[in-house]
Amino acid sequence: MMTKVLVVDDSNVMRKVIIRELTKLGIEPSNITEAANGQEACDQVAAGKFDLILMDWNMPVMLGIDAVKQIRASGNKTPICMVTSEAEKSNVVLAIQSGANNYLVKPFVAESFQEKLAQLLAIPH
Amino acid sequence: MMMTTSTQSQLDAGLVNAVMESVTSVFNNMLQVEPKLANVSAAINFTPSGDVSAIIGIMGQGGEGMMAISLDRKLANKLVARLLGVRESMVLNEDRNDGMGEIANMVCGKLKVYFSEKAEKAYKLSLPTVISGAGHEVSGLPRGIPYILLTIGVEEEQFHIQLCFRGQ
């Protein structure tokens, strides 16, 4: 599957968990790019094309929410799903207002996460 | 085990229950294990136990505090292996620390909702700090204020959560 996904999380372990679920949906590991903070995410988005961006919120260097704002300010319309432990409604509202298309709160059940990913990528699940 | 007795209520039963709900949610959903509250007690200062401590600060308009998960290396390996879906022998040292930081982050993320809703004020979390090594010590944490110490059992082993919060 040629779907390209950018996984942004400062936790290497959490990136592995997310990538595991993406590969279960048939996405090739070679089509998954990792970024460890918001700035790296912006750099990756500027350098390549993705079908989906999965974005953590709390990260060093640049927060995920600031990366979302910067990506949208650049005119990029790639779907962005926040994947974060920030669970307050005010944060969900802020993320959507800033340009995120979807919001998933950690912790999540693997099956629900896969369903959400499949929905976002329009993959039969 | 829910906090109900008058003695336990001095330790803020609502907070203890909120911690356990957070821990249970993270452990059930991400690790597929059932944590059980074994004991609750009070302390004056943070005292690390085990080989690994994952610490997160909570700060906001309503006050500030911290939460730490302390546990033995063996249990940390087991939990991170479950998070990753791999055998314990495949957990690297860096993954163990990173994974415990992420587990603490998820627990504290849910706990932050409790604080925010209770005080109707916004809070932020620090990035996790993970310290490892037998007999490790942690400096720079709040001292002289009450800590709640939860002992939690998981699959025949135990770990500790220590929490303090100072309202404004």
PDB file of C-alpha atoms in Angstrom, chain B:
ATOM      1  CA  MET B   1     -10.265  -1.309  46.008  1.00  0.00           C
ATOM      2  CA  MET B   2     -12.001   2.038  46.344  1.00  0.00           C
ATOM      3  CA  MET B   3     -11.215   4.606  49.053  1.00  0.00           C
ATOM      4  CA  THR B   4     -14.135   4.745  51.459  1.00  0.00           C
ATOM      5  CA  THR B   5     -13.088   4.710  55.097  1.00  0.00           C
ATOM      6  CA  SER B   6     -12.791   7.840  57.226  1.00  0.00           C
ATOM      7  CA  THR B   7      -9.087   7.286  57.838  1.00  0.00           C
ATOM      8  CA  GLN B   8      -8.398   6.910  54.165  1.00  0.00           C
ATOM      9  CA  SER B   9     -10.470   9.956  53.326  1.00  0.00           C
ATOM     10  CA  GLN B  10      -7.831  12.085  55.080  1.00  0.00           C
ATOM     11  CA  LEU B  11      -5.640  11.137  52.145  1.00  0.00           C
ATOM     12  CA  ASP B  12      -8.172  12.623  49.704  1.00  0.00           C
ATOM     13  CA  ALA B  13     -10.197   9.667  48.537  1.00  0.00           C
ATOM     14  CA  GLY B  14     -11.263  11.510  45.407  1.00  0.00           C
ATOM     15  CA  LEU B  15      -7.678  11.985  44.328  1.00  0.00           C
ATOM     16  CA  VAL B  16      -6.704   8.395  45.112  1.00  0.00           C
ATOM     17  CA  ASN B  17      -9.670   7.102  43.146  1.00  0.00           C
ATOM     18  CA  ALA B  18      -8.789   9.412  40.251  1.00  0.00           C
ATOM     19  CA  VAL B  19      -5.241   8.051  40.218  1.00  0.00           C
ATOM     20  CA  MET B  20      -6.506   4.477  40.214  1.00  0.00           C
ATOM     21  CA  GLU B  21      -8.990   5.198  37.429  1.00  0.00           C
ATOM     22  CA  SER B  22      -6.153   6.698  35.385  1.00  0.00           C
ATOM     23  CA  VAL B  23      -3.802   3.782  36.079  1.00  0.00           C
ATOM     24  CA  THR B  24      -6.528   1.241  35.347  1.00  0.00           C
ATOM     25  CA  SER B  25      -7.416   2.896  32.047  1.00  0.00           C
ATOM     26  CA  VAL B  26      -3.812   2.967  30.855  1.00  0.00           C
ATOM     27  CA  PHE B  27      -2.980  -0.549  32.063  1.00  0.00           C
ATOM     28  CA  ASN B  28      -6.184  -2.116  30.732  1.00  0.00           C
ATOM     29  CA  ASN B  29      -6.123  -0.434  27.340  1.00  0.00           C
ATOM     30  CA  MET B  30      -2.425  -0.287  26.517  1.00  0.00           C
ATOM     31  CA  LEU B  31      -0.891  -3.112  28.568  1.00  0.00           C
ATOM     32  CA  GLN B  32      -3.781  -5.566  28.922  1.00  0.00           C
ATOM     33  CA  VAL B  33      -3.168  -6.060  32.645  1.00  0.00           C
ATOM     34  CA  GLU B  34      -5.358  -5.387  35.653  1.00  0.00           C
ATOM     35  CA  PRO B  35      -3.780  -3.202  38.350  1.00  0.00           C
ATOM     36  CA  LYS B  36      -5.066  -3.570  41.904  1.00  0.00           C
ATOM     37  CA  LEU B  37      -4.662  -1.016  44.668  1.00  0.00           C
ATOM     38  CA  ALA B  38      -2.861  -2.731  47.559  1.00  0.00           C
ATOM     39  CA  ASN B  39      -2.224   0.109  49.977  1.00  0.00           C
ATOM     40  CA  VAL B  40      -2.436   3.854  50.423  1.00  0.00           C
ATOM     41  CA  SER B  41      -0.351   5.850  52.866  1.00  0.00           C
ATOM     42  CA  ALA B  42       0.943   9.350  53.444  1.00  0.00           C
ATOM     43  CA  ALA B  43       4.503  10.630  53.331  1.00  0.00           C
ATOM     44  CA  ILE B  44       6.200  13.978  53.771  1.00  0.00           C
ATOM     45  CA  ASN B  45       8.779  13.731  51.008  1.00  0.00           C
ATOM     46  CA  PHE B  46       9.249  11.807  47.774  1.00  0.00           C
ATOM     47  CA  THR B  47      11.090   8.559  48.340  1.00  0.00           C
ATOM     48  CA  PRO B  48      12.059   6.609  45.225  1.00  0.00           C
ATOM     49  CA  SER B  49      11.687   2.849  45.365  1.00  0.00           C
ATOM     50  CA  GLY B  50      12.929   0.205  42.987  1.00  0.00           C
ATOM     51  CA  ASP B  51      15.248   0.813  40.052  1.00  0.00           C
ATOM     52  CA  VAL B  52      13.251   3.191  37.864  1.00  0.00           C
ATOM     53  CA  SER B  53      11.285   6.371  38.594  1.00  0.00           C
ATOM     54  CA  ALA B  54       9.246   8.130  35.907  1.00  0.00           C
ATOM     55  CA  ILE B  55       8.320  11.636  37.055  1.00  0.00           C
ATOM     56  CA  ILE B  56       5.925  14.207  35.630  1.00  0.00           C
ATOM     57  CA  GLY B  57       5.203  17.712  36.883  1.00  0.00           C
ATOM     58  CA  ILE B  58       1.701  19.168  36.926  1.00  0.00           C
ATOM     59  CA  MET B  59       1.355  22.944  36.936  1.00  0.00           C
ATOM     60  CA  GLY B  60      -1.380  25.448  36.320  1.00  0.00           C
ATOM     61  CA  GLN B  61      -3.563  28.239  37.618  1.00  0.00           C
ATOM     62  CA  GLY B  62      -4.890  26.045  40.438  1.00  0.00           C
ATOM     63  CA  GLY B  63      -1.558  24.910  41.846  1.00  0.00           C
ATOM     64  CA  GLU B  64       1.306  22.575  41.109  1.00  0.00           C
ATOM     65  CA  GLY B  65       2.557  19.145  41.973  1.00  0.00           C
ATOM     66  CA  MET B  66       4.150  16.016  40.650  1.00  0.00           C
ATOM     67  CA  MET B  67       3.473  12.341  40.123  1.00  0.00           C
ATOM     68  CA  ALA B  68       6.070   9.592  40.024  1.00  0.00           C
ATOM     69  CA  ILE B  69       5.845   5.914  39.165  1.00  0.00           C
ATOM     70  CA  SER B  70       8.617   3.902  40.845  1.00  0.00           C
ATOM     71  CA  LEU B  71       9.224   0.241  40.183  1.00  0.00           C
ATOM     72  CA  ASP B  72      11.778  -2.512  39.780  1.00  0.00           C
ATOM     73  CA  ARG B  73      13.586  -2.920  36.480  1.00  0.00           C
ATOM     74  CA  LYS B  74      12.028  -6.358  35.966  1.00  0.00           C
ATOM     75  CA  LEU B  75       8.474  -5.038  36.214  1.00  0.00           C
ATOM     76  CA  ALA B  76       9.339  -2.004  34.085  1.00  0.00           C
ATOM     77  CA  ASN B  77      10.639  -4.370  31.397  1.00  0.00           C
ATOM     78  CA  LYS B  78       7.451  -6.422  31.625  1.00  0.00           C
ATOM     79  CA  LEU B  79       5.180  -3.380  31.288  1.00  0.00           C
ATOM     80  CA  VAL B  80       7.105  -1.843  28.395  1.00  0.00           C
ATOM     81  CA  ALA B  81       7.237  -5.237  26.649  1.00  0.00           C
ATOM     82  CA  ARG B  82       3.451  -5.369  26.872  1.00  0.00           C
ATOM     83  CA  LEU B  83       3.171  -1.829  25.535  1.00  0.00           C
ATOM     84  CA  LEU B  84       5.384  -2.707  22.590  1.00  0.00           C
ATOM     85  CA  GLY B  85       3.924  -6.170  22.078  1.00  0.00           C
ATOM     86  CA  VAL B  86       7.341  -7.867  22.277  1.00  0.00           C
ATOM     87  CA  ARG B  87       9.105 -10.313  24.585  1.00  0.00           C
ATOM     88  CA  GLU B  88      10.695  -8.869  27.720  1.00  0.00           C
ATOM     89  CA  SER B  89      14.137  -9.898  26.506  1.00  0.00           C
ATOM     90  CA  MET B  90      13.702  -7.596  23.504  1.00  0.00           C
ATOM     91  CA  VAL B  91      13.199  -4.449  25.598  1.00  0.00           C
ATOM     92  CA  LEU B  92      16.247  -2.209  25.315  1.00  0.00           C
ATOM     93  CA  ASN B  93      17.352  -0.061  28.254  1.00  0.00           C
ATOM     94  CA  GLU B  94      16.451   3.099  26.322  1.00  0.00           C
ATOM     95  CA  ASP B  95      13.038   1.664  25.471  1.00  0.00           C
ATOM     96  CA  ARG B  96      12.404   0.795  29.105  1.00  0.00           C
ATOM     97  CA  ASN B  97      13.025   4.362  30.253  1.00  0.00           C
ATOM     98  CA  ASP B  98      11.204   5.895  27.297  1.00  0.00           C
ATOM     99  CA  GLY B  99       8.260   3.516  27.707  1.00  0.00           C
ATOM    100  CA  MET B 100       7.927   4.155  31.432  1.00  0.00           C
ATOM    101  CA  GLY B 101       7.968   7.890  30.702  1.00  0.00           C
ATOM    102  CA  GLU B 102       5.151   7.398  28.214  1.00  0.00           C
ATOM    103  CA  ILE B 103       3.132   5.274  30.647  1.00  0.00           C
ATOM    104  CA  ALA B 104       3.541   7.961  33.323  1.00  0.00           C
ATOM    105  CA  ASN B 105       2.557  10.587  30.754  1.00  0.00           C
ATOM    106  CA  MET B 106      -0.663   8.774  29.878  1.00  0.00           C
ATOM    107  CA  VAL B 107      -1.560   8.234  33.548  1.00  0.00           C
ATOM    108  CA  CYS B 108      -0.900  11.893  34.315  1.00  0.00           C
ATOM    109  CA  GLY B 109      -2.791  13.016  31.212  1.00  0.00           C
ATOM    110  CA  LYS B 110      -5.956  11.454  32.553  1.00  0.00           C
ATOM    111  CA  LEU B 111      -5.223  12.745  36.029  1.00  0.00           C
ATOM    112  CA  LYS B 112      -4.864  16.266  34.635  1.00  0.00           C
ATOM    113  CA  VAL B 113      -8.489  16.085  33.494  1.00  0.00           C
ATOM    114  CA  TYR B 114      -9.482  15.346  37.099  1.00  0.00           C
ATOM    115  CA  PHE B 115      -7.566  18.384  38.364  1.00  0.00           C
ATOM    116  CA  SER B 116      -8.926  20.623  35.601  1.00  0.00           C
ATOM    117  CA  GLU B 117     -12.535  19.609  36.144  1.00  0.00           C
ATOM    118  CA  LYS B 118     -12.267  19.822  39.926  1.00  0.00           C
ATOM    119  CA  ALA B 119     -10.714  23.307  39.966  1.00  0.00           C
ATOM    120  CA  GLU B 120     -12.200  24.496  36.659  1.00  0.00           C
ATOM    121  CA  LYS B 121      -8.715  25.681  35.810  1.00  0.00           C
ATOM    122  CA  ALA B 122      -6.229  24.672  33.164  1.00  0.00           C
ATOM    123  CA  TYR B 123      -3.137  22.623  33.918  1.00  0.00           C
ATOM    124  CA  LYS B 124      -0.089  21.603  31.947  1.00  0.00           C
ATOM    125  CA  LEU B 125       2.203  18.615  32.231  1.00  0.00           C
ATOM    126  CA  SER B 126       5.952  18.628  32.044  1.00  0.00           C
ATOM    127  CA  LEU B 127       7.721  16.218  29.756  1.00  0.00           C
ATOM    128  CA  PRO B 128       8.504  12.990  31.628  1.00  0.00           C
ATOM    129  CA  THR B 129      11.818  12.599  33.403  1.00  0.00           C
ATOM    130  CA  VAL B 130      12.976   9.023  33.955  1.00  0.00           C
ATOM    131  CA  ILE B 131      15.732   8.176  36.411  1.00  0.00           C
ATOM    132  CA  SER B 132      17.057   4.651  36.692  1.00  0.00           C
ATOM    133  CA  GLY B 133      19.582   2.731  38.723  1.00  0.00           C
ATOM    134  CA  ALA B 134      19.446   0.819  41.987  1.00  0.00           C
ATOM    135  CA  GLY B 135      19.138   3.188  44.933  1.00  0.00           C
ATOM    136  CA  HIS B 136      18.659   6.187  42.649  1.00  0.00           C
ATOM    137  CA  GLU B 137      17.903   9.531  44.232  1.00  0.00           C
ATOM    138  CA  VAL B 138      15.872  12.419  42.912  1.00  0.00           C
ATOM    139  CA  SER B 139      16.527  16.023  43.839  1.00  0.00           C
ATOM    140  CA  GLY B 140      14.645  19.209  43.124  1.00  0.00           C
ATOM    141  CA  LEU B 141      11.189  17.863  43.917  1.00  0.00           C
ATOM    142  CA  PRO B 142       8.760  19.559  46.324  1.00  0.00           C
ATOM    143  CA  ARG B 143       9.675  18.826  49.958  1.00  0.00           C
ATOM    144  CA  GLY B 144       7.845  19.264  53.214  1.00  0.00           C
ATOM    145  CA  ILE B 145       4.392  18.880  51.700  1.00  0.00           C
ATOM    146  CA  PRO B 146       2.167  15.799  51.932  1.00  0.00           C
ATOM    147  CA  TYR B 147       2.661  13.038  49.418  1.00  0.00           C
ATOM    148  CA  ILE B 148       0.175  10.259  48.767  1.00  0.00           C
ATOM    149  CA  LEU B 149       1.856   6.918  48.270  1.00  0.00           C
ATOM    150  CA  LEU B 150      -0.104   4.225  46.415  1.00  0.00           C
ATOM    151  CA  THR B 151       1.140   0.660  46.302  1.00  0.00           C
ATOM    152  CA  ILE B 152      -0.359  -1.067  43.288  1.00  0.00           C
ATOM    153  CA  GLY B 153      -0.201  -4.749  42.460  1.00  0.00           C
ATOM    154  CA  VAL B 154       0.075  -6.101  38.963  1.00  0.00           C
ATOM    155  CA  GLU B 155       0.584  -9.793  38.181  1.00  0.00           C
ATOM    156  CA  GLU B 156       2.153 -10.780  41.525  1.00  0.00           C
ATOM    157  CA  GLU B 157       4.421  -7.726  41.553  1.00  0.00           C
ATOM    158  CA  GLN B 158       4.022  -4.240  42.932  1.00  0.00           C
ATOM    159  CA  PHE B 159       4.942  -0.700  42.013  1.00  0.00           C
ATOM    160  CA  HIS B 160       4.459   2.671  43.672  1.00  0.00           C
ATOM    161  CA  ILE B 161       2.880   5.922  42.649  1.00  0.00           C
ATOM    162  CA  GLN B 162       3.757   8.982  44.666  1.00  0.00           C
ATOM    163  CA  LEU B 163       1.807  12.164  44.199  1.00  0.00           C
ATOM    164  CA  CYS B 164       1.851  15.589  45.724  1.00  0.00           C
ATOM    165  CA  PHE B 165      -0.179  18.654  44.863  1.00  0.00           C
ATOM    166  CA  ARG B 166      -0.110  22.113  46.354  1.00  0.00           C
ATOM    167  CA  GLY B 167      -3.146  24.245  45.543  1.00  0.00           C
ATOM    168  CA  GLN B 168      -3.023  28.013  45.250  1.00  0.00           C
TER     169      GLN B 168
END
